[in-house]
């Protein structure tokens, strides 16, 4: 799976949009971009994933550049409960054999009042 | 049911003890995983089970012994652990085919070896 690069930490004021970038310049055509987050001492939580189109769900939006070399996770109105470590992971679709989901170091997002 | 349930939530064990961690899911997922997470580090993969068979072992020491007795249950048997094995142990499950919502993680077992 392709390697990802994320900033170590970011701050965001409550109520504002949080934009978390991720670089994945070596992504292959069949690899998806997944975002997970981990709130302190809990298990990682799936947020969103996409292949090449922008995606939106009730939690967040995912913007993938046209060349697919980078993406941005957008939390439209961050709250204190969004304070967590956010992981951007690139991996192929499941193909009949379970495979690895490898976590990088992630971005620690701190939402403040 | 869309959850992965891990028990116990906390475990303290001595270096000569034998204990087991349990993980259960009823989402019909046929892949299950064990991860280990040290403080302030990302989760690290330990084992992968696919259709109840061990498919990946990330060179984990033999004092950790996984078991998948059926498609809903995953155990991790612990024996003769060291203090450095103290960590959060996470279980996850996923589908095996298609591009899905990814992995569903449990809340973990916080293990302390004394």
Short mmCIF file of C-alpha atoms in Angstrom, two decimals:
data_model
loop_
_atom_site.label_atom_id
_atom_site.label_comp_id
_atom_site.label_asym_id
_atom_site.label_seq_id
_atom_site.Cartn_x
_atom_site.Cartn_y
_atom_site.Cartn_z
CA UNK A 1 0.00 0.00 0.00
CA UNK A 2 1.14 3.52 -0.74
CA UNK A 3 2.75 5.61 1.99
CA UNK A 4 0.97 8.69 3.33
CA UNK A 5 2.32 11.91 4.85
CA UNK A 6 0.30 14.00 7.31
CA UNK A 7 1.12 16.98 9.55
CA UNK A 8 1.88 15.94 13.09
CA UNK A 9 -0.65 18.25 14.70
CA UNK A 10 -3.26 20.91 13.95
CA UNK A 11 -5.49 23.24 15.93
CA UNK A 12 -9.01 24.32 15.06
CA UNK A 13 -11.48 26.64 16.76
CA UNK A 14 -14.80 25.10 17.69
CA UNK A 15 -17.46 25.79 15.07
CA UNK A 16 -14.93 26.31 12.31
CA UNK A 17 -14.13 23.88 9.53
CA UNK A 18 -11.16 21.60 10.15
CA UNK A 19 -9.21 20.78 6.99
CA UNK A 20 -6.79 17.89 7.41
CA UNK A 21 -4.39 17.32 4.50
CA UNK A 22 -2.78 14.08 3.40
CA UNK A 23 -0.17 13.42 0.74
CA UNK A 24 -0.12 10.07 -1.05
CA UNK A 25 1.97 10.77 -4.13
CA UNK A 26 2.67 7.08 -4.87
CA UNK A 27 -0.97 6.00 -4.84
CA UNK A 28 -1.91 3.38 -7.43
CA UNK A 29 -5.00 3.41 -9.60
CA UNK A 30 -6.75 0.69 -7.59
CA UNK A 31 -6.01 2.15 -4.15
CA UNK A 32 -8.62 3.88 -2.06
CA UNK A 33 -8.07 6.67 0.44
CA UNK A 34 -9.50 5.87 3.88
CA UNK A 35 -9.75 8.15 6.89
CA UNK A 36 -10.04 6.93 10.45
CA UNK A 37 -9.87 8.76 13.73
CA UNK A 38 -8.99 7.65 17.22
CA UNK A 39 -10.30 9.48 20.22
CA UNK A 40 -8.16 9.04 23.30
CA UNK A 41 -8.03 5.43 24.53
CA UNK A 42 -10.77 4.24 22.17
CA UNK A 43 -10.56 2.06 19.07
CA UNK A 44 -10.10 3.74 15.68
CA UNK A 45 -13.34 4.83 14.04
CA UNK A 46 -14.02 4.78 10.31
CA UNK A 47 -14.86 8.22 8.90
CA UNK A 48 -14.96 8.12 5.13
CA UNK A 49 -13.24 6.69 2.07
CA UNK A 50 -13.00 7.44 -1.65
CA UNK A 51 -11.33 6.45 -4.89
CA UNK A 52 -11.27 9.54 -7.08
CA UNK A 53 -14.52 11.41 -6.63
CA UNK A 54 -15.20 13.71 -3.73
CA UNK A 55 -17.29 12.06 -1.04
CA UNK A 56 -19.51 13.35 1.73
CA UNK A 57 -21.28 11.66 4.60
CA UNK A 58 -22.79 12.75 7.88
CA UNK A 59 -19.39 13.04 9.53
CA UNK A 60 -17.13 14.63 6.95
CA UNK A 61 -16.22 15.41 3.36
CA UNK A 62 -13.29 13.99 1.46
CA UNK A 63 -11.72 15.99 -1.34
CA UNK A 64 -9.30 14.09 -3.58
CA UNK A 65 -7.20 16.00 -6.09
CA UNK A 66 -7.58 15.17 -9.75
CA UNK A 67 -4.15 13.50 -9.90
CA UNK A 68 -5.04 11.61 -6.68
CA UNK A 69 -1.69 12.49 -5.12
CA UNK A 70 -3.29 14.23 -2.16
CA UNK A 71 -6.55 14.56 -0.31
CA UNK A 72 -8.21 16.67 2.38
CA UNK A 73 -10.59 15.58 5.07
CA UNK A 74 -13.02 18.32 6.01
CA UNK A 75 -14.95 18.41 9.27
CA UNK A 76 -17.40 21.24 8.45
CA UNK A 77 -18.16 22.44 11.98
CA UNK A 78 -15.61 21.06 14.40
CA UNK A 79 -16.63 20.46 18.01
CA UNK A 80 -14.60 19.61 21.09
CA UNK A 81 -15.62 15.96 20.57
CA UNK A 82 -13.70 15.95 17.28
CA UNK A 83 -10.41 16.24 19.16
CA UNK A 84 -8.61 13.05 18.12
CA UNK A 85 -5.79 11.59 16.05
CA UNK A 86 -6.80 11.37 12.39
CA UNK A 87 -5.25 8.72 10.17
CA UNK A 88 -5.13 8.83 6.39
CA UNK A 89 -4.59 5.34 4.95
CA UNK A 90 -4.26 4.20 1.36
CA UNK A 91 -5.08 0.63 0.46
CA UNK A 92 -6.56 -1.54 -2.26
CA UNK A 93 -10.11 -2.78 -2.15
CA UNK A 94 -10.70 -6.10 -0.52
CA UNK A 95 -10.02 -8.78 -3.10
CA UNK A 96 -11.07 -11.98 -1.41
CA UNK A 97 -8.13 -12.21 0.96
CA UNK A 98 -7.92 -10.21 4.15
CA UNK A 99 -4.95 -7.88 4.07
CA UNK A 100 -3.25 -5.26 6.16
CA UNK A 101 -4.54 -1.88 7.21
CA UNK A 102 -1.34 -0.05 8.10
CA UNK A 103 -1.51 3.09 10.21
CA UNK A 104 0.92 5.98 9.82
CA UNK A 105 1.59 8.48 12.56
CA UNK A 106 -1.56 10.53 11.84
CA UNK A 107 -2.51 14.13 12.66
CA UNK A 108 -3.41 15.08 16.19
CA UNK A 109 -6.31 17.56 15.87
CA UNK A 110 -7.00 19.76 18.87
CA UNK A 111 -10.31 21.62 18.79
CA UNK A 112 -10.39 24.59 21.14
CA UNK A 113 -13.04 26.98 22.44
CA UNK B 1 -25.39 -5.28 15.34
CA UNK B 2 -22.56 -3.08 14.02
CA UNK B 3 -20.10 -3.47 16.85
CA UNK B 4 -16.97 -5.34 17.75
CA UNK B 5 -17.05 -6.28 21.43
CA UNK B 6 -13.85 -6.86 23.36
CA UNK B 7 -13.55 -8.31 26.83
CA UNK B 8 -12.20 -7.63 29.32
CA UNK B 9 -11.76 -3.86 29.05
CA UNK B 10 -8.88 -3.90 31.51
CA UNK B 11 -6.55 -6.72 32.53
CA UNK B 12 -3.66 -6.85 34.95
CA UNK B 13 -1.57 -10.01 34.84
CA UNK B 14 1.67 -11.30 36.26
CA UNK B 15 4.50 -12.51 34.09
CA UNK B 16 3.75 -16.15 34.94
CA UNK B 17 0.00 -15.95 34.35
CA UNK B 18 -2.03 -17.25 31.46
CA UNK B 19 -4.93 -15.11 30.31
CA UNK B 20 -7.07 -14.66 27.21
CA UNK B 21 -8.55 -11.68 25.41
CA UNK B 22 -11.85 -12.13 23.63
CA UNK B 23 -13.31 -10.39 20.60
CA UNK B 24 -16.77 -10.92 19.10
CA UNK B 25 -18.66 -9.55 16.11
CA UNK B 26 -21.98 -10.40 14.50
CA UNK B 27 -21.73 -8.39 11.29
CA UNK B 28 -20.94 -11.39 9.11
CA UNK B 29 -17.37 -10.20 8.61
CA UNK B 30 -15.04 -13.03 7.60
CA UNK B 31 -11.77 -11.21 8.37
CA UNK B 32 -10.63 -10.45 11.90
CA UNK B 33 -7.52 -8.73 13.19
CA UNK B 34 -5.47 -8.15 16.31
CA UNK B 35 -3.58 -4.89 16.73
CA UNK B 36 -1.29 -3.72 19.53
CA UNK B 37 -1.02 -0.06 20.44
CA UNK B 38 1.56 1.47 22.75
CA UNK B 39 0.98 4.89 24.26
CA UNK B 40 1.16 7.77 21.76
CA UNK B 41 1.89 5.38 18.88
CA UNK B 42 -0.30 4.19 16.01
CA UNK B 43 -1.83 0.70 16.14
CA UNK B 44 0.46 -2.05 14.90
CA UNK B 45 -0.90 -5.14 13.19
CA UNK B 46 -0.24 -8.46 14.92
CA UNK B 47 -2.42 -11.11 13.27
CA UNK B 48 -4.96 -11.43 10.46
CA UNK B 49 -7.56 -14.18 10.16
CA UNK B 50 -9.42 -14.75 6.92
CA UNK B 51 -12.29 -17.27 6.88
CA UNK B 52 -11.18 -18.49 10.31
CA UNK B 53 -7.66 -19.28 9.11
CA UNK B 54 -4.53 -17.39 10.11
CA UNK B 55 -3.34 -15.54 7.02
CA UNK B 56 -0.85 -13.01 8.41
CA UNK B 57 1.42 -13.19 11.47
CA UNK B 58 3.57 -10.09 11.77
CA UNK B 59 6.42 -11.97 13.45
CA UNK B 60 4.69 -11.82 16.80
CA UNK B 61 6.42 -13.66 19.70
CA UNK B 62 4.96 -17.05 20.55
CA UNK B 63 3.85 -15.85 23.97
CA UNK B 64 0.91 -14.40 22.01
CA UNK B 65 -1.28 -17.15 20.56
CA UNK B 66 -4.32 -16.25 18.46
CA UNK B 67 -7.33 -18.47 17.92
CA UNK B 68 -10.42 -18.10 15.74
CA UNK B 69 -12.88 -20.81 16.82
CA UNK B 70 -15.68 -19.57 14.54
CA UNK B 71 -16.54 -16.72 12.21
CA UNK B 72 -17.78 -14.48 15.03
CA UNK B 73 -15.12 -15.01 17.66
CA UNK B 74 -11.43 -14.21 17.95
CA UNK B 75 -9.27 -14.92 20.97
CA UNK B 76 -5.75 -13.92 21.92
CA UNK B 77 -4.12 -16.22 24.45
CA UNK B 78 -1.39 -14.70 26.57
CA UNK B 79 1.34 -16.57 28.42
CA UNK B 80 4.59 -15.53 30.07
CA UNK B 81 4.29 -11.94 28.99
CA UNK B 82 6.83 -9.23 29.74
CA UNK B 83 6.17 -5.76 31.19
CA UNK B 84 6.93 -4.27 27.75
CA UNK B 85 3.87 -6.12 26.42
CA UNK B 86 1.67 -3.74 28.37
CA UNK B 87 -0.46 -1.95 25.77
CA UNK B 88 -3.93 -1.46 24.36
CA UNK B 89 -4.92 -4.52 22.35
CA UNK B 90 -7.42 -3.80 19.62
CA UNK B 91 -9.56 -6.22 17.67
CA UNK B 92 -11.08 -5.37 14.30
CA UNK B 93 -13.19 -7.05 11.67
CA UNK B 94 -13.93 -6.43 8.01
CA UNK B 95 -15.50 -7.84 4.90
CA UNK B 96 -13.15 -9.78 2.66
CA UNK B 97 -14.56 -8.78 -0.73
CA UNK B 98 -15.29 -5.44 -2.31
CA UNK B 99 -14.62 -1.86 -1.38
CA UNK B 100 -16.45 -1.55 1.89
CA UNK B 101 -16.61 0.74 4.84
CA UNK B 102 -13.30 -0.64 5.96
CA UNK B 103 -12.57 -2.05 9.33
CA UNK B 104 -14.70 -1.92 12.46
CA UNK B 105 -12.65 -1.71 15.64
CA UNK B 106 -13.48 -2.64 19.18
CA UNK B 107 -12.69 -0.36 22.11
CA UNK B 108 -9.74 -2.50 23.11
CA UNK B 109 -8.38 -4.27 26.15
CA UNK B 110 -5.94 -2.26 28.26
CA UNK B 111 -3.34 -4.81 29.37
CA UNK B 112 -0.86 -4.23 32.18
CA UNK B 113 1.82 -6.83 32.83
CA UNK B 114 3.37 -6.67 36.30
#
